[in-house]
Amino acid sequence: MTRQIAVKALGIGKNVVCEKAATTVDSFKMVAAARYYPQLLSIMGNSLRFLPTFVAMQKLLVEGYVGEVQVCDVRVYGPSLLDESYGWTCEELMGGGGLHTIGSTIIDLLSFLTGSRAHRVHGLLRTFVQQNLSIRGIRRVTSDDFCFFQMLMSGKGSSSTGVCCAVTLNFNMPGSFVHEVMVVGSTGRLVARGTELYGQRNGSKNEELLLGDSGWSGPNVKAMPLPQIQGLSSMVKTLRQSFQAHEERRSWSREPMAMAPTFEDGLYVQTVVEAIKRSSTSGEWECVEIMREEPDPNHNLCEALQRNKM
């Protein structure tokens, strides 16, 4: 219901901060609504962009710390994303799975860090845990718990040959949560491990700590890893600053929210996600083509029927 609620909220004059839509068609309709009401705030809720670690990393990349960006390598490991009982997290068609829930935030983050967008992708999705003690019988999990994908990216900030990205998502790992983002360039590298940022220039023997963990004094949320919850806290503070810039608190200042992902960014991310899913089925590299006009209204139904035939 993300698209329906977001579009309706904009239609009655409300600012919107929301999660990703379920399909590219829904994302496109959200973009159309945001363009129709440009005076209203309409952003995607990817909190990783606001995490101080990635804010600092993006600034250093712009300043040329690593030179020309060449390679991005991301690893996210953690326990199962499934709910205790059968729900939307179990269903691929309902937006469940590591690629849609976590991978989408990584795709957006890499675009934010490098200033580039994917034009070709290749991916592999697997569902290793199809049933468990609470999800069994006629119920079966279809959402992915393992995903590996590659992206060839180009655009502003990338090298002449583009940026090669490799992302591994594994949610069959009990224990501590691992969240590592590494960007390698012609003169050095930057690595974000959790909420800490490290850097190492070519010729240096050791990496240096550029930004340490400032500590988290807020509540611990079991279902949300530390990078996400700290990023969410920073995003809410930035939103508050944006609205406090105006006395009536009804309008907002665009400058504090300049780094926030727009609905257009949400459409791009969803397009990449669906291209990766196609690649996992076909075994081939897939092109990323952003939707320019709304397709046939029966698109979702036809797509679901086509998947069932496969």
mmCIF file of C-alpha atoms in Angstrom:
data_model
loop_
_atom_site.group_PDB
_atom_site.id
_atom_site.type_symbol
_atom_site.label_atom_id
_atom_site.label_comp_id
_atom_site.label_asym_id
_atom_site.label_seq_id
_atom_site.Cartn_x
_atom_site.Cartn_y
_atom_site.Cartn_z
ATOM 1 C CA MET A 1 0.000 0.000 0.000
ATOM 2 C CA THR A 2 3.043 2.310 -0.058
ATOM 3 C CA ARG A 3 2.188 3.869 -3.397
ATOM 4 C CA GLN A 4 -1.504 4.353 -2.632
ATOM 5 C CA ILE A 5 -0.831 6.031 0.713
ATOM 6 C CA ALA A 6 2.038 8.209 -0.566
ATOM 7 C CA VAL A 7 0.080 9.474 -3.587
ATOM 8 C CA LYS A 8 -3.041 10.149 -1.503
ATOM 9 C CA ALA A 9 -1.037 11.977 1.177
ATOM 10 C CA LEU A 10 0.547 14.271 -1.416
ATOM 11 C CA GLY A 11 -2.896 14.846 -2.919
ATOM 12 C CA ILE A 12 -4.228 16.238 0.376
ATOM 13 C CA GLY A 13 -1.186 18.480 0.885
ATOM 14 C CA LYS A 14 0.941 16.351 3.212
ATOM 15 C CA ASN A 15 4.716 15.988 3.140
ATOM 16 C CA VAL A 16 5.810 12.389 2.624
ATOM 17 C CA VAL A 17 8.750 10.325 3.836
ATOM 18 C CA CYS A 18 8.205 6.685 2.915
ATOM 19 C CA GLU A 19 9.739 3.306 2.274
ATOM 20 C CA LYS A 20 10.302 1.799 -1.155
ATOM 21 C CA ALA A 21 7.375 0.770 -3.346
ATOM 22 C CA ALA A 22 6.758 -2.847 -4.323
ATOM 23 C CA THR A 23 7.167 -2.419 -8.118
ATOM 24 C CA THR A 24 8.572 0.003 -10.694
ATOM 25 C CA VAL A 25 5.018 0.852 -11.778
ATOM 26 C CA ASP A 26 4.161 1.955 -8.243
ATOM 27 C CA SER A 27 7.449 3.885 -8.062
ATOM 28 C CA PHE A 28 6.634 5.655 -11.326
ATOM 29 C CA LYS A 29 3.213 6.713 -10.026
ATOM 30 C CA MET A 30 4.872 8.116 -6.887
ATOM 31 C CA VAL A 31 7.298 10.099 -9.059
ATOM 32 C CA ALA A 32 4.385 11.511 -11.074
ATOM 33 C CA ALA A 33 2.614 12.608 -7.876
ATOM 34 C CA ALA A 34 5.790 14.220 -6.487
ATOM 35 C CA ARG A 35 6.276 16.195 -9.716
ATOM 36 C CA TYR A 36 2.662 17.375 -9.562
ATOM 37 C CA TYR A 37 3.191 18.715 -6.009
ATOM 38 C CA PRO A 38 6.783 20.060 -6.108
ATOM 39 C CA GLN A 39 6.228 22.326 -3.094
ATOM 40 C CA LEU A 40 5.728 19.307 -0.838
ATOM 41 C CA LEU A 41 8.497 17.209 0.697
ATOM 42 C CA SER A 42 8.649 13.788 -0.974
ATOM 43 C CA ILE A 43 11.655 11.637 -0.118
ATOM 44 C CA MET A 44 12.542 7.981 0.333
ATOM 45 C CA GLY A 45 13.452 6.838 3.821
ATOM 46 C CA ASN A 46 16.927 5.424 3.153
ATOM 47 C CA SER A 47 18.562 6.410 6.416
ATOM 48 C CA LEU A 48 22.051 5.198 5.402
ATOM 49 C CA ARG A 49 22.593 8.394 3.412
ATOM 50 C CA PHE A 50 22.370 10.338 6.684
ATOM 51 C CA LEU A 51 24.695 8.099 8.712
ATOM 52 C CA PRO A 52 27.723 10.297 9.625
ATOM 53 C CA THR A 53 30.035 7.540 8.374
ATOM 54 C CA PHE A 54 28.684 7.731 4.830
ATOM 55 C CA VAL A 55 28.305 11.510 4.896
ATOM 56 C CA ALA A 56 32.034 11.709 5.683
ATOM 57 C CA MET A 57 32.860 9.052 3.078
ATOM 58 C CA GLN A 58 30.950 10.867 0.343
ATOM 59 C CA LYS A 59 32.713 14.137 1.214
ATOM 60 C CA LEU A 60 36.146 12.486 1.072
ATOM 61 C CA LEU A 61 35.325 10.885 -2.273
ATOM 62 C CA VAL A 62 34.337 14.276 -3.696
ATOM 63 C CA GLU A 63 37.587 15.749 -2.332
ATOM 64 C CA GLY A 64 39.561 13.035 -4.157
ATOM 65 C CA TYR A 65 40.807 10.920 -1.246
ATOM 66 C CA VAL A 66 40.821 7.754 -3.390
ATOM 67 C CA GLY A 67 41.307 9.457 -6.755
ATOM 68 C CA GLU A 68 39.112 8.069 -9.538
ATOM 69 C CA VAL A 69 36.618 5.588 -8.131
ATOM 70 C CA GLN A 70 37.153 2.156 -9.681
ATOM 71 C CA VAL A 71 35.628 -0.575 -7.505
ATOM 72 C CA CYS A 72 32.963 -0.812 -4.789
ATOM 73 C CA ASP A 73 32.692 -3.938 -2.664
ATOM 74 C CA VAL A 74 29.853 -4.414 -0.164
ATOM 75 C CA ARG A 75 29.234 -7.222 2.330
ATOM 76 C CA VAL A 76 26.139 -7.419 4.517
ATOM 77 C CA TYR A 77 25.780 -10.520 6.688
ATOM 78 C CA GLY A 78 23.223 -11.139 9.398
ATOM 79 C CA PRO A 79 20.484 -13.355 10.821
ATOM 80 C CA SER A 80 17.206 -14.155 9.071
ATOM 81 C CA LEU A 81 14.949 -11.283 7.967
ATOM 82 C CA LEU A 82 11.789 -13.389 8.325
ATOM 83 C CA ASP A 83 9.093 -12.542 10.858
ATOM 84 C CA GLU A 84 8.245 -15.075 13.548
ATOM 85 C CA SER A 85 4.997 -15.898 11.731
ATOM 86 C CA TYR A 86 4.113 -16.039 8.028
ATOM 87 C CA GLY A 87 3.823 -12.530 6.552
ATOM 88 C CA TRP A 88 4.969 -10.237 3.751
ATOM 89 C CA THR A 89 8.652 -10.802 4.597
ATOM 90 C CA CYS A 90 8.229 -14.395 3.363
ATOM 91 C CA GLU A 91 6.850 -13.427 -0.046
ATOM 92 C CA GLU A 92 9.028 -12.215 -2.929
ATOM 93 C CA LEU A 93 6.015 -10.726 -4.744
ATOM 94 C CA MET A 94 5.058 -8.737 -1.616
ATOM 95 C CA GLY A 95 8.484 -7.086 -1.306
ATOM 96 C CA GLY A 96 10.159 -9.519 1.054
ATOM 97 C CA GLY A 97 13.741 -10.738 0.783
ATOM 98 C CA GLY A 98 17.233 -9.396 1.290
ATOM 99 C CA LEU A 99 17.530 -7.790 -2.151
ATOM 100 C CA HIS A 100 14.384 -5.693 -1.811
ATOM 101 C CA THR A 101 14.685 -4.747 1.861
ATOM 102 C CA ILE A 102 18.463 -4.353 2.315
ATOM 103 C CA GLY A 103 19.885 -4.504 -1.201
ATOM 104 C CA SER A 104 17.781 -1.546 -2.311
ATOM 105 C CA THR A 105 19.356 0.642 0.382
ATOM 106 C CA ILE A 106 22.826 -0.449 -0.759
ATOM 107 C CA ILE A 107 22.036 0.315 -4.413
ATOM 108 C CA ASP A 108 20.893 3.807 -3.403
ATOM 109 C CA LEU A 109 23.906 4.295 -1.119
ATOM 110 C CA LEU A 110 26.416 3.401 -3.860
ATOM 111 C CA SER A 111 24.760 5.885 -6.197
ATOM 112 C CA PHE A 112 24.970 8.540 -3.476
ATOM 113 C CA LEU A 113 28.651 7.825 -2.741
ATOM 114 C CA THR A 114 29.922 7.596 -6.318
ATOM 115 C CA GLY A 115 27.569 9.985 -8.099
ATOM 116 C CA SER A 116 26.982 7.210 -10.654
ATOM 117 C CA ARG A 117 24.120 4.958 -11.679
ATOM 118 C CA ALA A 118 24.032 1.352 -12.824
ATOM 119 C CA HIS A 119 23.476 0.694 -16.513
ATOM 120 C CA ARG A 120 24.025 -3.081 -16.499
ATOM 121 C CA VAL A 121 23.584 -5.654 -13.716
ATOM 122 C CA HIS A 122 24.057 -9.359 -13.099
ATOM 123 C CA GLY A 123 22.672 -11.163 -10.074
ATOM 124 C CA LEU A 124 21.942 -14.420 -8.297
ATOM 125 C CA LEU A 125 19.172 -14.901 -5.715
ATOM 126 C CA ARG A 126 18.599 -17.974 -3.574
ATOM 127 C CA THR A 127 16.120 -19.014 -0.889
ATOM 128 C CA PHE A 128 17.934 -21.515 1.311
ATOM 129 C CA VAL A 129 15.397 -21.506 4.156
ATOM 130 C CA GLN A 130 12.029 -22.262 2.550
ATOM 131 C CA GLN A 131 10.377 -23.535 5.735
ATOM 132 C CA ASN A 132 11.100 -23.420 9.462
ATOM 133 C CA LEU A 133 9.436 -24.357 12.751
ATOM 134 C CA SER A 134 6.828 -21.594 12.479
ATOM 135 C CA ILE A 135 6.462 -21.454 8.677
ATOM 136 C CA ARG A 136 5.620 -24.933 7.406
ATOM 137 C CA GLY A 137 2.854 -27.093 6.007
ATOM 138 C CA ILE A 138 1.381 -25.476 2.913
ATOM 139 C CA ARG A 139 3.309 -22.278 3.649
ATOM 140 C CA ARG A 140 6.613 -21.781 1.878
ATOM 141 C CA VAL A 141 9.103 -18.895 1.849
ATOM 142 C CA THR A 142 9.772 -17.423 -1.615
ATOM 143 C CA SER A 143 11.803 -14.342 -0.622
ATOM 144 C CA ASP A 144 15.577 -14.537 -1.002
ATOM 145 C CA ASP A 145 17.881 -14.967 1.990
ATOM 146 C CA PHE A 146 21.054 -14.871 -0.115
ATOM 147 C CA CYS A 147 21.846 -12.483 -2.931
ATOM 148 C CA PHE A 148 24.967 -11.653 -4.899
ATOM 149 C CA PHE A 149 24.928 -9.042 -7.636
ATOM 150 C CA GLN A 150 27.285 -6.975 -9.742
ATOM 151 C CA MET A 151 26.698 -3.542 -11.221
ATOM 152 C CA LEU A 152 28.496 -1.608 -13.926
ATOM 153 C CA MET A 153 28.005 2.057 -13.092
ATOM 154 C CA SER A 154 28.765 5.238 -14.991
ATOM 155 C CA GLY A 155 28.143 8.932 -14.618
ATOM 156 C CA LYS A 156 29.438 11.897 -12.692
ATOM 157 C CA GLY A 157 32.338 11.034 -10.403
ATOM 158 C CA SER A 158 33.171 7.673 -12.007
ATOM 159 C CA SER A 159 36.335 6.792 -13.893
ATOM 160 C CA SER A 160 36.481 6.730 -17.682
ATOM 161 C CA THR A 161 35.830 2.978 -17.674
ATOM 162 C CA GLY A 162 33.051 3.218 -15.085
ATOM 163 C CA VAL A 163 32.716 1.780 -11.598
ATOM 164 C CA CYS A 164 32.519 -1.970 -10.953
ATOM 165 C CA CYS A 165 30.424 -2.931 -7.920
ATOM 166 C CA ALA A 166 30.039 -6.284 -6.183
ATOM 167 C CA VAL A 167 27.473 -6.768 -3.404
ATOM 168 C CA THR A 168 26.967 -9.873 -1.246
ATOM 169 C CA LEU A 169 23.940 -10.188 1.043
ATOM 170 C CA ASN A 170 23.684 -13.248 3.285
ATOM 171 C CA PHE A 171 20.959 -13.552 5.911
ATOM 172 C CA ASN A 172 21.763 -17.053 7.087
ATOM 173 C CA MET A 173 24.433 -15.862 9.524
ATOM 174 C CA PRO A 174 23.449 -16.034 13.205
ATOM 175 C CA GLY A 175 25.409 -13.804 15.531
ATOM 176 C CA SER A 176 26.745 -10.309 15.016
ATOM 177 C CA PHE A 177 25.630 -8.167 12.088
ATOM 178 C CA VAL A 178 28.315 -7.337 9.474
ATOM 179 C CA HIS A 179 27.964 -4.197 7.354
ATOM 180 C CA GLU A 180 31.031 -3.260 5.297
ATOM 181 C CA VAL A 181 31.240 -0.877 2.341
ATOM 182 C CA MET A 182 34.605 -0.443 0.582
ATOM 183 C CA VAL A 183 35.368 2.031 -2.204
ATOM 184 C CA VAL A 184 38.654 1.593 -4.061
ATOM 185 C CA GLY A 185 40.147 4.253 -6.305
ATOM 186 C CA SER A 186 43.285 5.051 -8.250
ATOM 187 C CA THR A 187 45.087 6.535 -5.210
ATOM 188 C CA GLY A 188 43.596 4.781 -2.184
ATOM 189 C CA ARG A 189 40.561 3.251 -0.539
ATOM 190 C CA LEU A 190 37.885 4.004 2.020
ATOM 191 C CA VAL A 191 36.161 1.353 4.144
ATOM 192 C CA ALA A 192 33.065 1.806 6.291
ATOM 193 C CA ARG A 193 32.799 -0.989 8.859
ATOM 194 C CA GLY A 194 29.582 -0.606 10.754
ATOM 195 C CA THR A 195 29.617 3.005 11.940
ATOM 196 C CA GLU A 196 33.387 3.515 11.665
ATOM 197 C CA LEU A 197 35.292 4.863 8.665
ATOM 198 C CA TYR A 198 38.831 3.825 7.707
ATOM 199 C CA GLY A 199 41.078 5.013 4.914
ATOM 200 C CA GLN A 200 44.361 4.018 3.322
ATOM 201 C CA ARG A 201 46.261 5.743 0.539
ATOM 202 C CA ASN A 202 48.468 3.937 -1.968
ATOM 203 C CA GLY A 203 51.970 3.565 -0.529
ATOM 204 C CA SER A 204 50.809 3.641 3.086
ATOM 205 C CA LYS A 205 51.420 0.502 5.138
ATOM 206 C CA ASN A 206 48.479 0.867 7.489
ATOM 207 C CA GLU A 207 44.940 2.142 7.249
ATOM 208 C CA GLU A 208 43.891 5.058 9.455
ATOM 209 C CA LEU A 209 40.750 5.584 11.464
ATOM 210 C CA LEU A 210 39.040 8.623 9.938
ATOM 211 C CA LEU A 211 35.805 8.539 11.919
ATOM 212 C CA GLY A 212 35.266 6.487 15.051
ATOM 213 C CA ASP A 213 32.091 5.155 16.574
ATOM 214 C CA SER A 214 30.553 8.054 18.492
ATOM 215 C CA GLY A 215 28.497 5.642 20.571
ATOM 216 C CA TRP A 216 24.754 5.103 20.591
ATOM 217 C CA SER A 217 22.812 6.319 23.606
ATOM 218 C CA GLY A 218 19.359 5.651 22.196
ATOM 219 C CA PRO A 219 17.240 2.527 22.553
ATOM 220 C CA ASN A 220 18.412 -0.770 21.077
ATOM 221 C CA VAL A 221 16.064 -2.073 18.401
ATOM 222 C CA LYS A 222 16.600 -5.791 17.879
ATOM 223 C CA ALA A 223 15.177 -5.795 14.363
ATOM 224 C CA MET A 224 17.289 -2.842 13.171
ATOM 225 C CA PRO A 225 21.117 -2.980 12.823
ATOM 226 C CA LEU A 226 23.171 -0.160 14.333
ATOM 227 C CA PRO A 227 24.038 1.598 11.009
ATOM 228 C CA GLN A 228 20.346 1.834 10.120
ATOM 229 C CA ILE A 229 19.162 3.035 13.514
ATOM 230 C CA GLN A 230 21.915 5.661 13.814
ATOM 231 C CA GLY A 231 21.222 6.792 10.258
ATOM 232 C CA LEU A 232 17.510 7.018 11.041
ATOM 233 C CA SER A 233 18.249 9.164 14.080
ATOM 234 C CA SER A 234 20.377 11.513 11.971
ATOM 235 C CA MET A 235 17.687 11.687 9.287
ATOM 236 C CA VAL A 236 14.988 12.631 11.808
ATOM 237 C CA LYS A 237 17.248 15.355 13.256
ATOM 238 C CA THR A 238 17.848 16.722 9.752
ATOM 239 C CA LEU A 239 14.107 16.691 9.030
ATOM 240 C CA ARG A 240 13.509 18.621 12.245
ATOM 241 C CA GLN A 241 16.138 21.168 11.244
ATOM 242 C CA SER A 242 14.528 21.517 7.829
ATOM 243 C CA PHE A 243 11.111 22.397 9.294
ATOM 244 C CA GLN A 244 12.467 24.539 12.146
ATOM 245 C CA ALA A 245 13.922 26.899 9.568
ATOM 246 C CA HIS A 246 10.378 28.267 9.140
ATOM 247 C CA GLU A 247 8.412 29.724 12.023
ATOM 248 C CA GLU A 248 5.058 28.243 11.042
ATOM 249 C CA ARG A 249 6.669 24.743 10.770
ATOM 250 C CA ARG A 250 4.438 23.934 7.784
ATOM 251 C CA SER A 251 6.921 24.631 4.989
ATOM 252 C CA TRP A 252 10.439 23.225 4.859
ATOM 253 C CA SER A 253 13.945 24.260 3.877
ATOM 254 C CA ARG A 254 15.451 22.284 0.994
ATOM 255 C CA GLU A 255 19.113 22.771 1.913
ATOM 256 C CA PRO A 256 19.283 20.414 4.951
ATOM 257 C CA MET A 257 17.494 17.691 2.941
ATOM 258 C CA ALA A 258 19.656 18.038 -0.173
ATOM 259 C CA MET A 259 21.258 14.625 0.371
ATOM 260 C CA ALA A 260 17.918 12.832 0.820
ATOM 261 C CA PRO A 261 16.881 10.318 -1.889
ATOM 262 C CA THR A 262 13.974 11.557 -3.990
ATOM 263 C CA PHE A 263 11.122 9.558 -5.471
ATOM 264 C CA GLU A 264 13.141 9.599 -8.721
ATOM 265 C CA ASP A 265 15.946 7.858 -6.839
ATOM 266 C CA GLY A 266 13.369 5.378 -5.564
ATOM 267 C CA LEU A 267 12.292 4.606 -9.137
ATOM 268 C CA TYR A 268 15.924 4.068 -10.171
ATOM 269 C CA VAL A 269 16.572 1.714 -7.247
ATOM 270 C CA GLN A 270 13.437 -0.337 -7.904
ATOM 271 C CA THR A 271 14.392 -0.572 -11.593
ATOM 272 C CA VAL A 272 17.811 -1.959 -10.628
ATOM 273 C CA VAL A 273 16.234 -4.424 -8.179
ATOM 274 C CA GLU A 274 13.909 -5.801 -10.843
ATOM 275 C CA ALA A 275 16.753 -6.000 -13.371
ATOM 276 C CA ILE A 276 18.762 -8.082 -10.873
ATOM 277 C CA LYS A 277 15.776 -10.400 -10.418
ATOM 278 C CA ARG A 278 15.501 -10.812 -14.188
ATOM 279 C CA SER A 279 19.215 -11.577 -14.366
ATOM 280 C CA SER A 280 18.887 -14.256 -11.681
ATOM 281 C CA THR A 281 16.218 -15.942 -13.819
ATOM 282 C CA SER A 282 17.921 -15.541 -17.208
ATOM 283 C CA GLY A 283 21.533 -15.964 -16.078
ATOM 284 C CA GLU A 284 22.476 -13.014 -18.308
ATOM 285 C CA TRP A 285 23.541 -9.413 -17.794
ATOM 286 C CA GLU A 286 20.504 -7.150 -17.865
ATOM 287 C CA CYS A 287 20.257 -3.483 -18.889
ATOM 288 C CA VAL A 288 18.802 -0.922 -16.485
ATOM 289 C CA GLU A 289 16.216 1.150 -18.327
ATOM 290 C CA ILE A 290 14.309 3.748 -16.306
ATOM 291 C CA MET A 291 10.567 3.864 -16.981
ATOM 292 C CA ARG A 292 9.535 6.989 -18.897
ATOM 293 C CA GLU A 293 5.801 6.396 -19.186
ATOM 294 C CA GLU A 294 3.267 4.262 -17.381
ATOM 295 C CA PRO A 295 2.747 0.837 -19.011
ATOM 296 C CA ASP A 296 -0.423 -1.164 -19.431
ATOM 297 C CA PRO A 297 -2.548 -1.098 -16.228
ATOM 298 C CA ASN A 298 -2.538 -4.922 -16.161
ATOM 299 C CA HIS A 299 1.271 -4.965 -15.981
ATOM 300 C CA ASN A 300 1.435 -6.327 -12.417
ATOM 301 C CA LEU A 301 -1.010 -9.139 -13.158
ATOM 302 C CA CYS A 302 0.748 -10.125 -16.361
ATOM 303 C CA GLU A 303 4.113 -10.098 -14.594
ATOM 304 C CA ALA A 304 2.825 -12.332 -11.801
ATOM 305 C CA LEU A 305 1.325 -14.796 -14.304
ATOM 306 C CA GLN A 306 4.571 -14.872 -16.253
ATOM 307 C CA ARG A 307 6.570 -15.665 -13.109
ATOM 308 C CA ASN A 308 4.196 -18.486 -12.201
ATOM 309 C CA LYS A 309 4.732 -20.051 -15.626
ATOM 310 C CA MET A 310 8.489 -20.015 -14.992
#
